């Protein structure tokens, strides 16, 4: 199976992000940013010629992600716990969904998290290394 083009990757990421409660897409710094209320939880960007999906993780978990060569510390905001997943080649969209939902959970309000549990109990639960 051939790798998806950036436009197709963005569309899949968009479907995951915008299915979460109170989310929106904005263009910021020249690329799509997905927000929970006013807080960014996912970014699709090209850095040094390479496309990536960027998400926030617990700072205490960041080093675990960085052991995987598919990830790198997100430029400019990595010190806040952000990691970037290189999207060249085959992608595990279930893993990406877990990464995105975990990032959403780190920035969402308590009200938004309650809505997530009502909307999608299966993806709202704890237990993933991506979620606190």
PDB file of C-alpha atoms in Angstrom:
ATOM      1  CA  UNK A   1       0.000   0.000   0.000  1.00  0.00           C
ATOM      2  CA  UNK A   2       1.392   3.396  -0.979  1.00  0.00           C
ATOM      3  CA  UNK A   3       1.784   6.160   1.571  1.00  0.00           C
ATOM      4  CA  UNK A   4      -1.021   8.708   1.715  1.00  0.00           C
ATOM      5  CA  UNK A   5      -0.481  12.133   0.226  1.00  0.00           C
ATOM      6  CA  UNK A   6      -0.326  15.027   2.724  1.00  0.00           C
ATOM      7  CA  UNK A   7      -3.841  16.174   1.755  1.00  0.00           C
ATOM      8  CA  UNK A   8      -5.273  12.717   2.489  1.00  0.00           C
ATOM      9  CA  UNK A   9      -3.362  12.511   5.790  1.00  0.00           C
ATOM     10  CA  UNK A  10      -4.699  15.903   6.807  1.00  0.00           C
ATOM     11  CA  UNK A  11      -8.246  14.836   5.967  1.00  0.00           C
ATOM     12  CA  UNK A  12      -7.950  11.717   8.170  1.00  0.00           C
ATOM     13  CA  UNK A  13      -6.408  13.749  10.986  1.00  0.00           C
ATOM     14  CA  UNK A  14      -9.147  16.359  10.598  1.00  0.00           C
ATOM     15  CA  UNK A  15     -11.864  13.689  10.983  1.00  0.00           C
ATOM     16  CA  UNK A  16     -10.263  12.421  14.194  1.00  0.00           C
ATOM     17  CA  UNK A  17      -9.736  15.870  15.707  1.00  0.00           C
ATOM     18  CA  UNK A  18     -13.057  17.446  14.785  1.00  0.00           C
ATOM     19  CA  UNK A  19     -15.013  14.458  16.135  1.00  0.00           C
ATOM     20  CA  UNK A  20     -13.928  15.449  19.653  1.00  0.00           C
ATOM     21  CA  UNK A  21     -16.140  17.817  21.703  1.00  0.00           C
ATOM     22  CA  UNK A  22     -15.748  21.572  21.210  1.00  0.00           C
ATOM     23  CA  UNK A  23     -12.908  21.372  18.698  1.00  0.00           C
ATOM     24  CA  UNK A  24     -12.065  23.569  15.757  1.00  0.00           C
ATOM     25  CA  UNK A  25      -9.450  23.927  13.068  1.00  0.00           C
ATOM     26  CA  UNK A  26      -7.521  27.152  12.611  1.00  0.00           C
ATOM     27  CA  UNK A  27      -4.647  28.129  10.378  1.00  0.00           C
ATOM     28  CA  UNK A  28      -1.772  29.342  12.478  1.00  0.00           C
ATOM     29  CA  UNK A  29       1.905  29.720  11.565  1.00  0.00           C
ATOM     30  CA  UNK A  30       1.014  28.584   8.046  1.00  0.00           C
ATOM     31  CA  UNK A  31      -0.444  25.174   8.883  1.00  0.00           C
ATOM     32  CA  UNK A  32      -3.560  23.568  10.396  1.00  0.00           C
ATOM     33  CA  UNK A  33      -3.887  23.599  14.170  1.00  0.00           C
ATOM     34  CA  UNK A  34      -6.651  21.755  15.983  1.00  0.00           C
ATOM     35  CA  UNK A  35      -7.952  23.303  19.156  1.00  0.00           C
ATOM     36  CA  UNK A  36     -10.036  22.264  22.123  1.00  0.00           C
ATOM     37  CA  UNK A  37     -11.745  25.549  22.922  1.00  0.00           C
ATOM     38  CA  UNK A  38      -8.708  27.889  22.637  1.00  0.00           C
ATOM     39  CA  UNK A  39      -5.934  25.380  23.383  1.00  0.00           C
ATOM     40  CA  UNK A  40      -4.069  23.610  20.597  1.00  0.00           C
ATOM     41  CA  UNK A  41      -3.881  19.825  20.897  1.00  0.00           C
ATOM     42  CA  UNK A  42      -2.775  18.706  17.410  1.00  0.00           C
ATOM     43  CA  UNK A  43      -0.879  20.220  14.496  1.00  0.00           C
ATOM     44  CA  UNK A  44      -0.173  19.021  10.973  1.00  0.00           C
ATOM     45  CA  UNK A  45       2.983  20.619   9.684  1.00  0.00           C
ATOM     46  CA  UNK A  46       5.954  20.278   7.438  1.00  0.00           C
ATOM     47  CA  UNK A  47       9.300  20.834   9.118  1.00  0.00           C
ATOM     48  CA  UNK A  48      12.539  20.692   7.149  1.00  0.00           C
ATOM     49  CA  UNK A  49      10.735  19.055   4.228  1.00  0.00           C
ATOM     50  CA  UNK A  50       9.128  16.319   6.339  1.00  0.00           C
ATOM     51  CA  UNK A  51       5.401  16.089   7.187  1.00  0.00           C
ATOM     52  CA  UNK A  52       4.453  15.368  10.804  1.00  0.00           C
ATOM     53  CA  UNK A  53       1.543  15.197  13.201  1.00  0.00           C
ATOM     54  CA  UNK A  54       2.376  17.028  16.408  1.00  0.00           C
ATOM     55  CA  UNK A  55       0.687  16.343  19.746  1.00  0.00           C
ATOM     56  CA  UNK A  56       1.178  17.150  23.374  1.00  0.00           C
ATOM     57  CA  UNK A  57       2.155  14.349  25.752  1.00  0.00           C
ATOM     58  CA  UNK A  58       2.987  14.386  29.426  1.00  0.00           C
ATOM     59  CA  UNK A  59       6.496  15.769  29.821  1.00  0.00           C
ATOM     60  CA  UNK A  60       7.323  12.734  31.909  1.00  0.00           C
ATOM     61  CA  UNK A  61       6.404  10.532  28.907  1.00  0.00           C
ATOM     62  CA  UNK A  62       8.135  12.569  26.229  1.00  0.00           C
ATOM     63  CA  UNK A  63      11.436  10.682  26.541  1.00  0.00           C
ATOM     64  CA  UNK A  64       9.610   7.393  25.919  1.00  0.00           C
ATOM     65  CA  UNK A  65       8.294   8.694  22.617  1.00  0.00           C
ATOM     66  CA  UNK A  66      11.681  10.054  21.625  1.00  0.00           C
ATOM     67  CA  UNK A  67      13.211   6.577  21.893  1.00  0.00           C
ATOM     68  CA  UNK A  68      11.089   5.674  18.862  1.00  0.00           C
ATOM     69  CA  UNK A  69      12.786   7.003  15.679  1.00  0.00           C
ATOM     70  CA  UNK A  70       9.395   7.910  14.207  1.00  0.00           C
ATOM     71  CA  UNK A  71       9.122  10.726  16.768  1.00  0.00           C
ATOM     72  CA  UNK A  72      11.127  13.868  17.389  1.00  0.00           C
ATOM     73  CA  UNK A  73      10.786  16.756  19.808  1.00  0.00           C
ATOM     74  CA  UNK A  74       8.532  19.348  18.212  1.00  0.00           C
ATOM     75  CA  UNK A  75      10.526  22.488  17.377  1.00  0.00           C
ATOM     76  CA  UNK A  76       9.752  25.593  19.447  1.00  0.00           C
ATOM     77  CA  UNK A  77       7.221  23.873  21.746  1.00  0.00           C
ATOM     78  CA  UNK A  78       8.913  20.568  22.556  1.00  0.00           C
ATOM     79  CA  UNK A  79       9.935  21.902  25.962  1.00  0.00           C
ATOM     80  CA  UNK A  80       6.213  21.925  26.821  1.00  0.00           C
ATOM     81  CA  UNK A  81       5.888  18.194  26.148  1.00  0.00           C
ATOM     82  CA  UNK A  82       5.139  18.186  22.415  1.00  0.00           C
ATOM     83  CA  UNK A  83       6.290  15.411  20.094  1.00  0.00           C
ATOM     84  CA  UNK A  84       6.070  15.119  16.322  1.00  0.00           C
ATOM     85  CA  UNK A  85       5.297  11.871  14.525  1.00  0.00           C
ATOM     86  CA  UNK A  86       6.867  11.530  11.102  1.00  0.00           C
ATOM     87  CA  UNK A  87       4.144  10.509   8.663  1.00  0.00           C
ATOM     88  CA  UNK A  88       6.222   9.100   5.828  1.00  0.00           C
ATOM     89  CA  UNK A  89       5.340   5.505   5.028  1.00  0.00           C
ATOM     90  CA  UNK A  90       2.608   3.357   6.554  1.00  0.00           C
ATOM     91  CA  UNK A  91       0.650   4.840   9.405  1.00  0.00           C
ATOM     92  CA  UNK A  92      -1.202   3.196  12.251  1.00  0.00           C
ATOM     93  CA  UNK A  93      -4.313   5.370  12.435  1.00  0.00           C
ATOM     94  CA  UNK A  94      -5.460   3.740  15.678  1.00  0.00           C
ATOM     95  CA  UNK A  95      -2.168   4.805  17.247  1.00  0.00           C
ATOM     96  CA  UNK A  96      -2.606   8.307  15.830  1.00  0.00           C
ATOM     97  CA  UNK A  97      -6.132   8.483  17.248  1.00  0.00           C
ATOM     98  CA  UNK A  98      -4.809   7.489  20.694  1.00  0.00           C
ATOM     99  CA  UNK A  99      -2.076  10.097  20.430  1.00  0.00           C
ATOM    100  CA  UNK A 100      -4.580  12.795  19.399  1.00  0.00           C
ATOM    101  CA  UNK A 101      -7.141  11.878  22.076  1.00  0.00           C
ATOM    102  CA  UNK A 102      -4.394  11.796  24.700  1.00  0.00           C
ATOM    103  CA  UNK A 103      -3.277  15.257  23.662  1.00  0.00           C
ATOM    104  CA  UNK A 104      -6.871  16.504  23.703  1.00  0.00           C
ATOM    105  CA  UNK A 105      -7.298  15.154  27.238  1.00  0.00           C
ATOM    106  CA  UNK A 106      -4.262  17.177  28.396  1.00  0.00           C
ATOM    107  CA  UNK A 107      -5.755  20.504  27.282  1.00  0.00           C
ATOM    108  CA  UNK A 108      -9.534  19.981  27.475  1.00  0.00           C
ATOM    109  CA  UNK A 109     -11.663  21.387  30.276  1.00  0.00           C
ATOM    110  CA  UNK A 110     -13.464  19.109  32.730  1.00  0.00           C
ATOM    111  CA  UNK A 111     -16.733  19.851  30.911  1.00  0.00           C
ATOM    112  CA  UNK A 112     -15.219  18.829  27.581  1.00  0.00           C
ATOM    113  CA  UNK A 113     -13.863  15.602  29.089  1.00  0.00           C
ATOM    114  CA  UNK A 114     -17.327  14.749  30.453  1.00  0.00           C
ATOM    115  CA  UNK A 115     -18.737  15.315  26.960  1.00  0.00           C
ATOM    116  CA  UNK A 116     -16.033  13.036  25.542  1.00  0.00           C
ATOM    117  CA  UNK A 117     -17.003  10.253  27.934  1.00  0.00           C
ATOM    118  CA  UNK A 118     -20.697  10.634  26.978  1.00  0.00           C
ATOM    119  CA  UNK A 119     -19.876  10.748  23.267  1.00  0.00           C
ATOM    120  CA  UNK A 120     -17.240   8.013  23.051  1.00  0.00           C
ATOM    121  CA  UNK A 121     -16.676   6.000  26.217  1.00  0.00           C
ATOM    122  CA  UNK A 122     -14.363   3.594  24.375  1.00  0.00           C
ATOM    123  CA  UNK A 123     -11.814   6.279  23.462  1.00  0.00           C
ATOM    124  CA  UNK A 124     -12.259   8.341  26.605  1.00  0.00           C
ATOM    125  CA  UNK A 125     -10.977   5.716  29.044  1.00  0.00           C
ATOM    126  CA  UNK A 126      -7.611   5.679  30.723  1.00  0.00           C
ATOM    127  CA  UNK A 127      -4.949   3.049  30.398  1.00  0.00           C
ATOM    128  CA  UNK A 128      -3.129   4.175  27.280  1.00  0.00           C
ATOM    129  CA  UNK A 129       0.462   5.407  27.653  1.00  0.00           C
ATOM    130  CA  UNK A 130      -0.724   8.528  25.802  1.00  0.00           C
ATOM    131  CA  UNK A 131      -3.183   9.530  28.510  1.00  0.00           C
ATOM    132  CA  UNK A 132      -2.743  10.487  32.151  1.00  0.00           C
TER     133      UNK A 132
END
